[in-house]
Every structure is written in C-alpha cells, then in structure tokens.
GROMACS .gro file of C-alpha atoms in nm:
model
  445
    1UNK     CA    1   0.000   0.000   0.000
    2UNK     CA    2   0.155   0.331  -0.084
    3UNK     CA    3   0.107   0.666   0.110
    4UNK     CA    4   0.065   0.965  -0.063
    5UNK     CA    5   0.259   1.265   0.143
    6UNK     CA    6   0.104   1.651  -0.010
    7UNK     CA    7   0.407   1.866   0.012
    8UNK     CA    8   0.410   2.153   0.161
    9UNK     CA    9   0.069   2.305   0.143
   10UNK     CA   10  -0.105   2.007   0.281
   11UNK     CA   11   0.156   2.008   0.574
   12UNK     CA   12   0.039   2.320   0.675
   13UNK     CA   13  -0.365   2.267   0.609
   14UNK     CA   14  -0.273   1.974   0.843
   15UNK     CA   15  -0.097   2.224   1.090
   16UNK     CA   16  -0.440   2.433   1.131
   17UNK     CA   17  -0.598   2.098   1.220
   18UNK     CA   18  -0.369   1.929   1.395
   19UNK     CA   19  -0.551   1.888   1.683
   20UNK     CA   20  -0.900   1.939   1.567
   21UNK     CA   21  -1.189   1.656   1.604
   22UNK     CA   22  -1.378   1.702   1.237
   23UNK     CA   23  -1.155   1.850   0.957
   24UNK     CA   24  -1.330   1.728   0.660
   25UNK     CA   25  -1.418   2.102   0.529
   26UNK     CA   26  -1.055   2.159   0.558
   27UNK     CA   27  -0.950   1.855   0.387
   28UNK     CA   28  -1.167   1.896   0.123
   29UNK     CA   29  -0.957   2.179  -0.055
   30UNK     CA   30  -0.714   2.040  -0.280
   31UNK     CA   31  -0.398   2.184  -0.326
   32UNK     CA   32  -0.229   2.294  -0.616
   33UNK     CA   33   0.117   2.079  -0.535
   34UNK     CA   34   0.252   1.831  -0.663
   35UNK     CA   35   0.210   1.455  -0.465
   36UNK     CA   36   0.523   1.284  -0.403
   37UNK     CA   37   0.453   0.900  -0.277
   38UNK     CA   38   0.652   0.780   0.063
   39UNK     CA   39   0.842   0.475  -0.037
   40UNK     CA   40   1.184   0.529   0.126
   41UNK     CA   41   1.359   0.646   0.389
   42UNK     CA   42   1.483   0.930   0.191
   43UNK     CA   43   1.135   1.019   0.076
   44UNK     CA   44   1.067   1.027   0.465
   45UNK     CA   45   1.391   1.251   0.518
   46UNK     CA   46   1.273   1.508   0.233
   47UNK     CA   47   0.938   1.536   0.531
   48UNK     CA   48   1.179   1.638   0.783
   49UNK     CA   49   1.417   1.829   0.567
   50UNK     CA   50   1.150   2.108   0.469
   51UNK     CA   51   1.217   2.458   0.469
   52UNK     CA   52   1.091   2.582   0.788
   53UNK     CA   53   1.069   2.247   0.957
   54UNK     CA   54   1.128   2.442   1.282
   55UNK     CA   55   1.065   2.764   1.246
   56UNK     CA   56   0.833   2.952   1.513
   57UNK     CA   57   0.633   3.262   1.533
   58UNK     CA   58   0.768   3.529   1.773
   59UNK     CA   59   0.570   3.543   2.067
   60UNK     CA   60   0.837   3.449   2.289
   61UNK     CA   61   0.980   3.781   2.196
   62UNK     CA   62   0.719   3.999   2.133
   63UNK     CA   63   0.595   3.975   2.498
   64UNK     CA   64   0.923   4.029   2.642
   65UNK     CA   65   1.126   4.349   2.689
   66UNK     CA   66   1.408   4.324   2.476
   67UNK     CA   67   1.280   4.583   2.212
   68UNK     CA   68   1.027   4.874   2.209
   69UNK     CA   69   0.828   5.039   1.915
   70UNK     CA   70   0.797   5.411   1.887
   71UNK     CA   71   0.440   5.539   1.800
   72UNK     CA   72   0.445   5.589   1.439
   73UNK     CA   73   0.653   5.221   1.415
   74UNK     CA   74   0.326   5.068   1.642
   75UNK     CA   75   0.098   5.253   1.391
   76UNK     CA   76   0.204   5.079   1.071
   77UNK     CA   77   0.160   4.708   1.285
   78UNK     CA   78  -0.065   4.463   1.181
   79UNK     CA   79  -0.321   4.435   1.456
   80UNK     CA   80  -0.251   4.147   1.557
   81UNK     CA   81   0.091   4.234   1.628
   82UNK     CA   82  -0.016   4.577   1.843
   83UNK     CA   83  -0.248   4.374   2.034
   84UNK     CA   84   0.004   4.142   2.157
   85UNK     CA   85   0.299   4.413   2.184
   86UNK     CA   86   0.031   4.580   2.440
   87UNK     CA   87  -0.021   4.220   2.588
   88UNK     CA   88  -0.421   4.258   2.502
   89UNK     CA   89  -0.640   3.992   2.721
   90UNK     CA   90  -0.780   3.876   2.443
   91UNK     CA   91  -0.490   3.887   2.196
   92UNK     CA   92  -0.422   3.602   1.912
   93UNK     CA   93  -0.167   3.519   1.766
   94UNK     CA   94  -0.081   3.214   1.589
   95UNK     CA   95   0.217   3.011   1.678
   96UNK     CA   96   0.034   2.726   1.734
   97UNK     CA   97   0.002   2.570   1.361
   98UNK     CA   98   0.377   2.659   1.282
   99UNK     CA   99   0.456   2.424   1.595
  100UNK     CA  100   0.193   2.125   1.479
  101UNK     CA  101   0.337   2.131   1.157
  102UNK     CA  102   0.645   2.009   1.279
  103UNK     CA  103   0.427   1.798   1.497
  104UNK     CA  104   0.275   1.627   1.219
  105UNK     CA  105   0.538   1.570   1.006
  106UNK     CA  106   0.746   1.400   1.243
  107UNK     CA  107   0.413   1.176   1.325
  108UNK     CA  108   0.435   1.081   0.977
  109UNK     CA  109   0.827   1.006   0.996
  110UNK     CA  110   0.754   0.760   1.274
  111UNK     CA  111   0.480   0.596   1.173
  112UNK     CA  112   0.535   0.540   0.807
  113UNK     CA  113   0.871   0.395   0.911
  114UNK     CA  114   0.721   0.110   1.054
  115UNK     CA  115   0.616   0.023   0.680
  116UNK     CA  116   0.917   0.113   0.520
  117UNK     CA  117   1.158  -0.187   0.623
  118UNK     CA  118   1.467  -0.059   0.375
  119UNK     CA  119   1.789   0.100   0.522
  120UNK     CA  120   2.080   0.052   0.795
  121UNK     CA  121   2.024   0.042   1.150
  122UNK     CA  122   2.238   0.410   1.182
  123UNK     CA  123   2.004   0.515   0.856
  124UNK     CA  124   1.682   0.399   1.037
  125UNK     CA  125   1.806   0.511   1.402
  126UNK     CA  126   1.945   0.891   1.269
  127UNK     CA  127   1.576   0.925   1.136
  128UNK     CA  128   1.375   0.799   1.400
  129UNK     CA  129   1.594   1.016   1.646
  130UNK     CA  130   1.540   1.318   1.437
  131UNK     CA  131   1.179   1.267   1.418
  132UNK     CA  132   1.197   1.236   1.783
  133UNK     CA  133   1.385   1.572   1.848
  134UNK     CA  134   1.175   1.746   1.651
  135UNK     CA  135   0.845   1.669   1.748
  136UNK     CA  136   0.972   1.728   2.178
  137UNK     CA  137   1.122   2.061   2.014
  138UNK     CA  138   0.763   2.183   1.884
  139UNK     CA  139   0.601   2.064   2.184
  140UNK     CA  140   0.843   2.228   2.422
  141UNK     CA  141   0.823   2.594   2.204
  142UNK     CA  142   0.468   2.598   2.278
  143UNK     CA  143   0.485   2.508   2.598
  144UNK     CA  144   0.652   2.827   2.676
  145UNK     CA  145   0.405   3.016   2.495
  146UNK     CA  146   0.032   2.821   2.575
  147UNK     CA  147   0.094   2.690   2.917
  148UNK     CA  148   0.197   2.792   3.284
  149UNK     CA  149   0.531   2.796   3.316
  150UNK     CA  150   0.624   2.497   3.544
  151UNK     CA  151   0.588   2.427   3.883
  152UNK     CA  152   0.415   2.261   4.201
  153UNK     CA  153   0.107   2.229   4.016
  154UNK     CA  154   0.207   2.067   3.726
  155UNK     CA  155   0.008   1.769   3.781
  156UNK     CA  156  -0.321   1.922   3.757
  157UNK     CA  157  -0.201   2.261   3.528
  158UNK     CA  158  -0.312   2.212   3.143
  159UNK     CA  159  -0.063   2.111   2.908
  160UNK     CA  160  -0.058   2.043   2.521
  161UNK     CA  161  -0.271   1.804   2.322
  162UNK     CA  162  -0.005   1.514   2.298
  163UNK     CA  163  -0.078   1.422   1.908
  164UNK     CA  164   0.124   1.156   1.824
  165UNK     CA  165   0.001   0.998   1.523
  166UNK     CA  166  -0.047   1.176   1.224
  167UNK     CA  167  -0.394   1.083   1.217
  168UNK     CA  168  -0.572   1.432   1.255
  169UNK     CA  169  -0.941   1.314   1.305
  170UNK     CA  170  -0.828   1.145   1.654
  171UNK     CA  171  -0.998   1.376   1.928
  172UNK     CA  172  -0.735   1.465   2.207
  173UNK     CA  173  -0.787   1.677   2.500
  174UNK     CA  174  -0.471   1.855   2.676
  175UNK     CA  175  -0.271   1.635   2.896
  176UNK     CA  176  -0.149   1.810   3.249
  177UNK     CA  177   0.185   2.010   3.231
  178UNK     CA  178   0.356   1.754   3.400
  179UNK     CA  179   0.230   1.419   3.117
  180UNK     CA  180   0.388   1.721   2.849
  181UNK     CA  181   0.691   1.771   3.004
  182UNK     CA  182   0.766   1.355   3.028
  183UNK     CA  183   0.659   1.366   2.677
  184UNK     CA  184   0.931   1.571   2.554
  185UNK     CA  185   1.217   1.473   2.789
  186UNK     CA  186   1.144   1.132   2.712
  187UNK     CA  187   1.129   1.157   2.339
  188UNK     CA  188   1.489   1.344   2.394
  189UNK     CA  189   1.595   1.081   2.558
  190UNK     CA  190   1.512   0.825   2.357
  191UNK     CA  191   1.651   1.022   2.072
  192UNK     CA  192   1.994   1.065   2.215
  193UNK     CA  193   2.048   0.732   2.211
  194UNK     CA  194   1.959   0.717   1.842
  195UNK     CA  195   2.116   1.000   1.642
  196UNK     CA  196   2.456   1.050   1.563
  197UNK     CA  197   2.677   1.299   1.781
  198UNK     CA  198   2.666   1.580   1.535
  199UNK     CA  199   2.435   1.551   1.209
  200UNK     CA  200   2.535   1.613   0.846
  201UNK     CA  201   2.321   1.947   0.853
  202UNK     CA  202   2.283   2.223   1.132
  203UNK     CA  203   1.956   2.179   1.052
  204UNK     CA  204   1.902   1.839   1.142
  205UNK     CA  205   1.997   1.752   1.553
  206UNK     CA  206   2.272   1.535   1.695
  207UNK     CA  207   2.357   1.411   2.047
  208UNK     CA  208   2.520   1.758   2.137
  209UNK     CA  209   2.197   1.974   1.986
  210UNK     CA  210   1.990   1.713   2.250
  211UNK     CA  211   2.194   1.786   2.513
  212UNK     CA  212   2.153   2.148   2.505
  213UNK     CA  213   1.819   2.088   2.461
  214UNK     CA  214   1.729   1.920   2.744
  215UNK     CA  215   1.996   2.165   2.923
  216UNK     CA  216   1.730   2.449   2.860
  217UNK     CA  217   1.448   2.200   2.973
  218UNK     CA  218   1.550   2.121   3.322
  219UNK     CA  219   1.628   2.514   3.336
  220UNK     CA  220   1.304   2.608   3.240
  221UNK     CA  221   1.169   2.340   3.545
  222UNK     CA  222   1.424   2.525   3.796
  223UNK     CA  223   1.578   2.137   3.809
  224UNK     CA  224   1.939   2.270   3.819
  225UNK     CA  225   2.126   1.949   3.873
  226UNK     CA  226   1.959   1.804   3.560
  227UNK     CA  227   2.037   2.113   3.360
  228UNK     CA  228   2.406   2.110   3.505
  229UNK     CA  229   2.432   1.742   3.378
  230UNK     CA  230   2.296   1.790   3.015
  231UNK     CA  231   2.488   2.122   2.949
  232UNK     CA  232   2.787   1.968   3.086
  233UNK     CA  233   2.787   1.650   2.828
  234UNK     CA  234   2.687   1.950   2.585
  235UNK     CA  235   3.017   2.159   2.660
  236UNK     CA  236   3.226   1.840   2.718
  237UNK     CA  237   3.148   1.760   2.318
  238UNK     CA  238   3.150   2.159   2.223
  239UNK     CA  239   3.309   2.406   2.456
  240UNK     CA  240   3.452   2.645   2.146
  241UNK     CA  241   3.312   3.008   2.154
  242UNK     CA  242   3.350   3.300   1.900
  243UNK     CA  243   3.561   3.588   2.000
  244UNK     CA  244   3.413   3.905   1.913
  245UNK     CA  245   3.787   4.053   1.841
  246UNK     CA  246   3.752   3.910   1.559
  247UNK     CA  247   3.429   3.982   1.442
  248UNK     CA  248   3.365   4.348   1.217
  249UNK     CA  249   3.143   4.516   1.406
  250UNK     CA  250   3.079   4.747   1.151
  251UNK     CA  251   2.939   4.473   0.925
  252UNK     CA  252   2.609   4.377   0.875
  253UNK     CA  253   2.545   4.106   1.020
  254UNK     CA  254   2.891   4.125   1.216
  255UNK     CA  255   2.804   3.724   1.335
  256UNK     CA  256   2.931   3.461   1.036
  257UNK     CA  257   2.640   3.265   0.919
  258UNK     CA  258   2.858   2.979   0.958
  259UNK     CA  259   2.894   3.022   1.302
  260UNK     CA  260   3.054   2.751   1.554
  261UNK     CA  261   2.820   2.846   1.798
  262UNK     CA  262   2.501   2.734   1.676
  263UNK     CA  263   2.472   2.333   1.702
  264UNK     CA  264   2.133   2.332   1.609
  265UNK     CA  265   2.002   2.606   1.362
  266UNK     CA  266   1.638   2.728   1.414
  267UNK     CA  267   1.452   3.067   1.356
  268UNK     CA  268   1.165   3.244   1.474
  269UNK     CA  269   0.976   3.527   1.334
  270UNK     CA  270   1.018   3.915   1.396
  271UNK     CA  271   0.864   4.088   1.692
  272UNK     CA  272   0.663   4.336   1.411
  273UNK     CA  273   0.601   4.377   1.053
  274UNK     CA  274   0.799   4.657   1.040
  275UNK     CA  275   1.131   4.543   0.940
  276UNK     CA  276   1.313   4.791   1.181
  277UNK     CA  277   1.304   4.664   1.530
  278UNK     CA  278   1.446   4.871   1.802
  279UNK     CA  279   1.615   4.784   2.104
  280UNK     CA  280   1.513   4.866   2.441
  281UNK     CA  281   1.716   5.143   2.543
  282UNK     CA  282   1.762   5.030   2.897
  283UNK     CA  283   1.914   4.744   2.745
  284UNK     CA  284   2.157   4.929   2.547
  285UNK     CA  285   2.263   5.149   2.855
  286UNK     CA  286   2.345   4.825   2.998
  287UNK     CA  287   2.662   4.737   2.774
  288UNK     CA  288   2.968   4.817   2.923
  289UNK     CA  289   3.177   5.102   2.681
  290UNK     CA  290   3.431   4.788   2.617
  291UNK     CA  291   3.160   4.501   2.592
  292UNK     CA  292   3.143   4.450   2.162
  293UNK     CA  293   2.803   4.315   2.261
  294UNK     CA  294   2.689   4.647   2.170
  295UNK     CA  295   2.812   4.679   1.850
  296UNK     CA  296   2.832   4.313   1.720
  297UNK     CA  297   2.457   4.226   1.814
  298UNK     CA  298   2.334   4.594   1.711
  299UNK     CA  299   2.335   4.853   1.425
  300UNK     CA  300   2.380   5.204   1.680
  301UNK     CA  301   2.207   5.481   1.494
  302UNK     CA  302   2.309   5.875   1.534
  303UNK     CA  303   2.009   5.938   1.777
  304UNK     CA  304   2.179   5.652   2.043
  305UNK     CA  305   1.915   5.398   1.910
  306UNK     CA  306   1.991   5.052   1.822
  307UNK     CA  307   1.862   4.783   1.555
  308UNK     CA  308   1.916   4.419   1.605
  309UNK     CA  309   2.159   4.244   1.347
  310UNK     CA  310   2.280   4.017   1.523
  311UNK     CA  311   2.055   3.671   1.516
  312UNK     CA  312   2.214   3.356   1.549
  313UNK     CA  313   1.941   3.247   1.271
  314UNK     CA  314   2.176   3.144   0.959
  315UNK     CA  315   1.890   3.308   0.699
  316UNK     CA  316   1.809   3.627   0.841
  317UNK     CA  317   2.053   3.833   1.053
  318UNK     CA  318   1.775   4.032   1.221
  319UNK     CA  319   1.519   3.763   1.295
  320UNK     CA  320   1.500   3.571   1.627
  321UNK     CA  321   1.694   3.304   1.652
  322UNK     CA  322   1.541   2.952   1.896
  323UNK     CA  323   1.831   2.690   1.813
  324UNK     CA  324   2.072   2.524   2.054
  325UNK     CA  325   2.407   2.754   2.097
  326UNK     CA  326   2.674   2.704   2.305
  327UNK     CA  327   2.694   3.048   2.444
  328UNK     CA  328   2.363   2.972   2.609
  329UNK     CA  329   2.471   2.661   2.744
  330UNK     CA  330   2.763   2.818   2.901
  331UNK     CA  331   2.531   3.064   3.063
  332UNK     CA  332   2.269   2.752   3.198
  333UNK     CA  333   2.583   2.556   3.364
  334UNK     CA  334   2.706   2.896   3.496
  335UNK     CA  335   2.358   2.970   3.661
  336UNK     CA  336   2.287   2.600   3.764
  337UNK     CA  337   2.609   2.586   3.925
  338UNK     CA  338   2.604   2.918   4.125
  339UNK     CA  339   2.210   2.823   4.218
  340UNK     CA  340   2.385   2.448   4.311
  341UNK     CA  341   2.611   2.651   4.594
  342UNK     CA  342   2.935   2.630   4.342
  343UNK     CA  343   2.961   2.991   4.273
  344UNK     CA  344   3.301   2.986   4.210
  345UNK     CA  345   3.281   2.753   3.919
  346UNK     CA  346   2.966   2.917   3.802
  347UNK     CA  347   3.133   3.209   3.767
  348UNK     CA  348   3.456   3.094   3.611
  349UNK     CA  349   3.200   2.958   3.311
  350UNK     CA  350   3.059   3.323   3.311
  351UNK     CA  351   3.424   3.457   3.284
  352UNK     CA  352   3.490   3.226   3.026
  353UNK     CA  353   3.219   3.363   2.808
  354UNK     CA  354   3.248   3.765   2.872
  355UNK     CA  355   3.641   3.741   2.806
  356UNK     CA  356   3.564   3.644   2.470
  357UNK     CA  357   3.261   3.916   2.461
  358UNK     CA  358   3.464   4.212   2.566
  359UNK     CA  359   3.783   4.398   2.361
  360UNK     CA  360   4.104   4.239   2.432
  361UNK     CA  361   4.230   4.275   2.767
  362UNK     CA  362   3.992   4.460   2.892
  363UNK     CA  363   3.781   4.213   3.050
  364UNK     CA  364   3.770   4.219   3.455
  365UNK     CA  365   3.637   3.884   3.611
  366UNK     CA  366   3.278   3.899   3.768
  367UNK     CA  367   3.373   3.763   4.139
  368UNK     CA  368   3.133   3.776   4.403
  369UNK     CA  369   3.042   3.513   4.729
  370UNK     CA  370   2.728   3.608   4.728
  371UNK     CA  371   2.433   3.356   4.585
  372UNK     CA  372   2.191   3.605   4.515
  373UNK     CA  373   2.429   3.882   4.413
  374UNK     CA  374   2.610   3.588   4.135
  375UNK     CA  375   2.227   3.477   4.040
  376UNK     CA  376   2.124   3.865   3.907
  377UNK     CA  377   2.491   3.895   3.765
  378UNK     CA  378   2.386   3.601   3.583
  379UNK     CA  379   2.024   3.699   3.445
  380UNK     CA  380   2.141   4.050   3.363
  381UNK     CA  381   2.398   3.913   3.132
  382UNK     CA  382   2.157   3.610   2.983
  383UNK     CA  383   1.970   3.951   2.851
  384UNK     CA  384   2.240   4.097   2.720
  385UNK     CA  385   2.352   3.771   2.556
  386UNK     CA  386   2.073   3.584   2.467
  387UNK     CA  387   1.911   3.903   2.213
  388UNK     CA  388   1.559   3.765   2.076
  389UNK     CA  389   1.587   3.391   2.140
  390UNK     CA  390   1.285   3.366   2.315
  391UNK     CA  391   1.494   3.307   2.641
  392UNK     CA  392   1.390   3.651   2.776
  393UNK     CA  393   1.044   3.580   2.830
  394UNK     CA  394   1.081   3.183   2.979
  395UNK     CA  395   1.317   3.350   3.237
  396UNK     CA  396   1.078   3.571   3.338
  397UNK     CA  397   0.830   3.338   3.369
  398UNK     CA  398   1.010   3.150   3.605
  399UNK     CA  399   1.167   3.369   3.800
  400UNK     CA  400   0.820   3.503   3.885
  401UNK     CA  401   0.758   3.128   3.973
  402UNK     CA  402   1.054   3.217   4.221
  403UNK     CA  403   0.879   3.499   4.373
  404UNK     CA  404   1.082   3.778   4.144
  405UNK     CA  405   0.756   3.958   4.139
  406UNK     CA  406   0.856   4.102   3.757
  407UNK     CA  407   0.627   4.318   3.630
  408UNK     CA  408   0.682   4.472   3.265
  409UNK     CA  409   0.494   4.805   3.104
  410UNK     CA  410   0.515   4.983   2.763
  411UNK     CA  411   0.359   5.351   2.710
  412UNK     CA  412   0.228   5.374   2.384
  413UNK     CA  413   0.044   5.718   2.258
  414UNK     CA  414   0.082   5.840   2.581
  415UNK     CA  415  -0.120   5.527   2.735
  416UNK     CA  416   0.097   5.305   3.029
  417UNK     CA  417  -0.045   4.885   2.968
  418UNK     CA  418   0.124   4.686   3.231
  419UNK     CA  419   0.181   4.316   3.284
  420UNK     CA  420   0.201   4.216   3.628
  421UNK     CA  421   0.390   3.928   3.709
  422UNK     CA  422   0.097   3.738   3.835
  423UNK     CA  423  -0.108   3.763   3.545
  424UNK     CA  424  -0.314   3.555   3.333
  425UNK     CA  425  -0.166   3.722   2.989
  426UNK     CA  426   0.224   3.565   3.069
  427UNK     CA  427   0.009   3.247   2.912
  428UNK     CA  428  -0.132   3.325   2.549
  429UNK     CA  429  -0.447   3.216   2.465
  430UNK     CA  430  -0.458   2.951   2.212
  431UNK     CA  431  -0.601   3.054   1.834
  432UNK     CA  432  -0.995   3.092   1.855
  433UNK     CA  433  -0.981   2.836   1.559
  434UNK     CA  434  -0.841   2.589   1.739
  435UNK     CA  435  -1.087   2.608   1.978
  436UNK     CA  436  -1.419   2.619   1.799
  437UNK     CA  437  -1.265   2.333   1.588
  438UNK     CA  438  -1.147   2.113   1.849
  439UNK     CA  439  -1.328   2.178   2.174
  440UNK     CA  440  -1.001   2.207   2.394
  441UNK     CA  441  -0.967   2.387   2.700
  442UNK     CA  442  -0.903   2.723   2.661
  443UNK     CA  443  -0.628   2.959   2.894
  444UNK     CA  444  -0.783   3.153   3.141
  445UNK     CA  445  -0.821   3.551   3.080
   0.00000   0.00000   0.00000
C-alpha cells in the first residue's frame, strides 16, 4: 500500500488541524502541489528536511522586553501584532500551527517507518531520532508560549494536546503540564540514544543539539542538577566560543552565518512587521563602553538607538533566533552551578564567556560570594547575551515562579499597559480556531 505525502501546502492545512476533532471542510480543498509518494527512507527525510521544519512565530519575543516600538513604528503594525505588543487579554496570535506542523510531520516520519523496512540500523536510528527531536522541540516551544510555566502544580495545570500519530481526526484533549513535560524529555531521551553525535546538517539535531536541549528544559523546570548534567555533556562535546575581536562590528550582520556556535540552527519570526526593530534602550545602557556586545549584536544609529543584526538564525541576521548555541549553554551551567552553591565555578563559566565578549584585555572577572548577588549577575547578562531567542520571556516566567515579582509596562500614545507578574496574559491564549474546531480547554483571561 503506498502513502501519498502533499508537500508543503497540505503540511500546513494539516498544521491548522492538527488537533482538531472534524476537519473534513478543511480537507476537502485540494492543493495545487505536486504529490510525491513515501516509499523510502529518503522520501521520509525530504518530510523532515522542509524549509521551515522548525521555524516559530515570535511570541516568545514579542511579549518580552528586549525591544520597544515608537508610535508611528506601532501605527504601521498589523493588529494582531499591536495587540500582543500591548499584551491585550484577548490577543491572538498564531504560533500554534507553525509548531503542529512540525508535529505532524514528524508523526508521519515515525509511523510510516514502521512500513518502510529498507535502510541501515544508523540510517533507520538517525531518522527515528530526528523525528523524535523534533516533534519534543515543537512541543516544548509551545509550551513556553500556551501553558503555565512549570511548577508545584504541574500535575493538575493544562498542558498540550499530545498528538502523536499523524492521524488528525483522533480527538485529544490537553494532557497536564507535567504528562507534556515527560513527553518531551522522554522523546529526547530516547533520541539521544539514536542520532549521531553531530548531524550532516545544522539543521538536522545530533547528540550535542539534544543535550543542550534538554539543558534548557531542566532550566526552564528550575531542576538545576539536571540542567548542570545535560549542558555539561553539551560543553564536554563543544566548549569552542567565537571571540568578538575578531568579528567586524561594523558589518552587517557582524556574526558569520557559519557560526561555531550554533549546534542546532532554528529561527523564529520578527517581533513586528515593520522590518526595523528597536532595542530597548535600557538594554543598550546596559553594555559596558568595552563590551562588543553592543556593536556586534546591534546597528547604533546617530540618535543613540539601536537595531538588532545580530541573530544567530543562519537566513536572516535580524530575525530571532530559537536553536541550541553554546553560548547559552555556558550561561545555563554557569547559573545552575552558582544556584547548586558552586559559585566559584559558576562564575569561572561566566568569565569564560564575557572574556571572549569584551575587547582584548579589557575584561575584569565577575567575582562575588554572594548567591543572590552571582544569580542577578547572571540573568542581567543572559539579557544581554541571549538578544531575541525567546529566552527573555521563559526567564521571566520562572523567576516570577521564584517569587521575582517582575512586572513589565510599555507607554504607547501616551497610554501606560502593564503586565504584572501574576497575570493571566504571561500564558497566550490559544487561536480561537483551534478552539471552535477542536473543543479544547481554553487559557484563562
């Protein structure tokens, strides 16, 4: 029996009902593609080799405070855009059928490769792995986006609609926050244990990429010996950093889009449809006169104001970047070790880093005995490192899980709209379309 795969229209009609009860309407229209059959396991690479396999929509960032919009730059936004820069209680905006594409297609990996008997056992295991990554990778971006971040409650707080078959008719409800969470550490796991330790594409994940992965994981659950472990075997396999001495900072982008950072390549989209976006100034202020930060990560304009150029993202040098680098995985050993009572060697990865950050000998070490003085050392400079990769926002989230008590606010036409940190609106609500479709649970407003 052959299966008939729609390229990549059909991948994304599937993404809108990827978790929906009755599609028929929608898979009634008939695309105008081309219909490839699945017969191999190279057909069922070509699935997860699409463009935009993992690719996400930029709600991470827009929420967050890394950037600001002047007036006339929020008056030429698409609405849906100015509703969620002002973080609107009823605001929409869809990340979620981006995500369930990936979802699907790596459903369809691992189920039609239970037909398709050809290949090696490193062939069969490499795909199977990278179906595996991808689909906890999906899951896990919109768990920081649809869900509470995670904590105490996570038994009983809703989760994700764990789709894993590519059958979109099944009706599934949303399993508890703590059934998601298992669901993508353990497809991780399983996964390391499969793929190879790098892959043949940055595109595709490897051992390391899963490591770092499941590094930002046990972060994100405040489980800081877990997240020391992982980013450990990450740094043990790739501990190289760039130096920004040898960067151009007057280039644009000044960061090589073959850069030895980036283990696992994966972008999001802008913050606006403008395609200026500013930084905050407070941010800016923050860069030490000798920290090429500044200038590296950001175009400096003649009024003091700043435009991002520096993504990680190998496509776009000014468009968020959600991929597995190793400068972040310095910065979540750094932070697990300090919050683990080793502040010395926390801060000795920290040094490590900002040496290669700041102009040549010029760099003082950060040293400190203090926990809590170390910790806010540490999430100041995860800001100033970590520019639009949706980090921003998930450590806010759970540092108001700590009791931070962060609150953010943005003035706009001479308006103040605040977010306070225990607010419903730090969880999105999930596309009306969704919901009328599929009868899930919606977020609470």
């Amino acid at each position: 029996m052959k299966t008939t795969y729609i390229k990549i229209s059909l991948l994304s009609l599937f993404s809108m009902t990827a978790i929906v009860a009755s599609c028929s309407k929608l898979l009634d229209e008939k695309p105008n593609q081309s219909i490839t059959t699945i017969n191999t396991l190279k057909d069922l690479q070509g699935v997860l080799r699409q463009p935009n396999m993992i690719s996400f929509g930029g709600l991470v960032n827009i929420g967050a405070d890394q950037y600001v919009h002047s007036n006339s730059a929020y008056s030429t936004m698409a609405i849906n855009f100015q509703n969620a820069y002002r973080w609107d209680k009823d605001a929409l905006f869809d990340i979620w059928s981006g995500a369930y594409r990936g979802i699907y297609a790596a459903n369809l990996v691992l189920t039609e490769m239970e037909r398709i008997k050809e290949g090696t056992e490193f062939e069969r295991n490499d795909l199977r792995g990278q179906a595996l990554f991808f689909r906890a990778f999906s899951l896990y971006q919109l768990t920081q986006v649809y869900c509470r971040p995670y904590g105490p409650d996570a038994q009983t707080a809703l989760g994700l609609p764990l789709r894993l078959t590519p059958n979109v008719e099944e009706k599934i409800s949303r399993a508890s926050l703590q059934e998601t969470y298992n669901k993508i550490i353990g497809d991780t796991k399983e996964a390391i244990g499969l793929l190879p330790l790098r892959n043949i594409a940055i595109n595709l994940p490897g051992k390391i990429s899963c490591y770092g992965f499941l590094a930002k994981m046990y972060l994100s659950m405040r489980e800081y010996s877990e997240a020391e472990k992982y980013s450990s075997l990450y740094l043990a396999e790739s501990p190289q950093l760039l130096d920004y001495n040898t960067l151009d900072t007057l280039a644009n982008p000044s960061i090589p889009r073959i850069n030895l950072e980036s283990t696992f390549d994966a972008g999001m989209t802008s913050v606006s449809t403008n395609a200026v976006v500013t930084a905050n100034p407070i941010l800016i202020q923050s860069y030490h006169t000798n920290d090429l930060r500044k200038k590296v990560l950001f175009m400096i304009n003649a009024d003091g104001s700043a435009v991002f150029k520096g993504s990680y993202f190998r496509s776009v040098s000014n468009q968020g970047y959600c991929g597995i680098a190793t400068d972040e995985v310095y910065l979540i050993r750094s932070e697990c070790l300090v919050r683990l009572n080793r502040i010395e060697d926390g801060l000795k990865d920290l040094n490590y880093l900002l040496v290669r950050r700041w102009k040549t000998n010029r760099f003082t070490p950060v040293q400190t005995t203090s926990k809590e003085d170390a910790i806010q050392i540490l999430i100041n400079e995860r800001n100033k490192e970590l520019i639009f990769r949706g980090t921003r926002w998930s450590d806010l989230r759970r540092l108001n899980e700590d009791g931070a008590n962060i609150s953010l606010s943005r003035t706009i036409n001479g308006v103040t709209y605040n977010l306070p940190a225990k607010d419903n609106r730090w969880i999105w609500l999930i596309p009306a379309e969704v919901i009328n479709l599929s009868g899930i649970q919606q977020n609470e407003r």
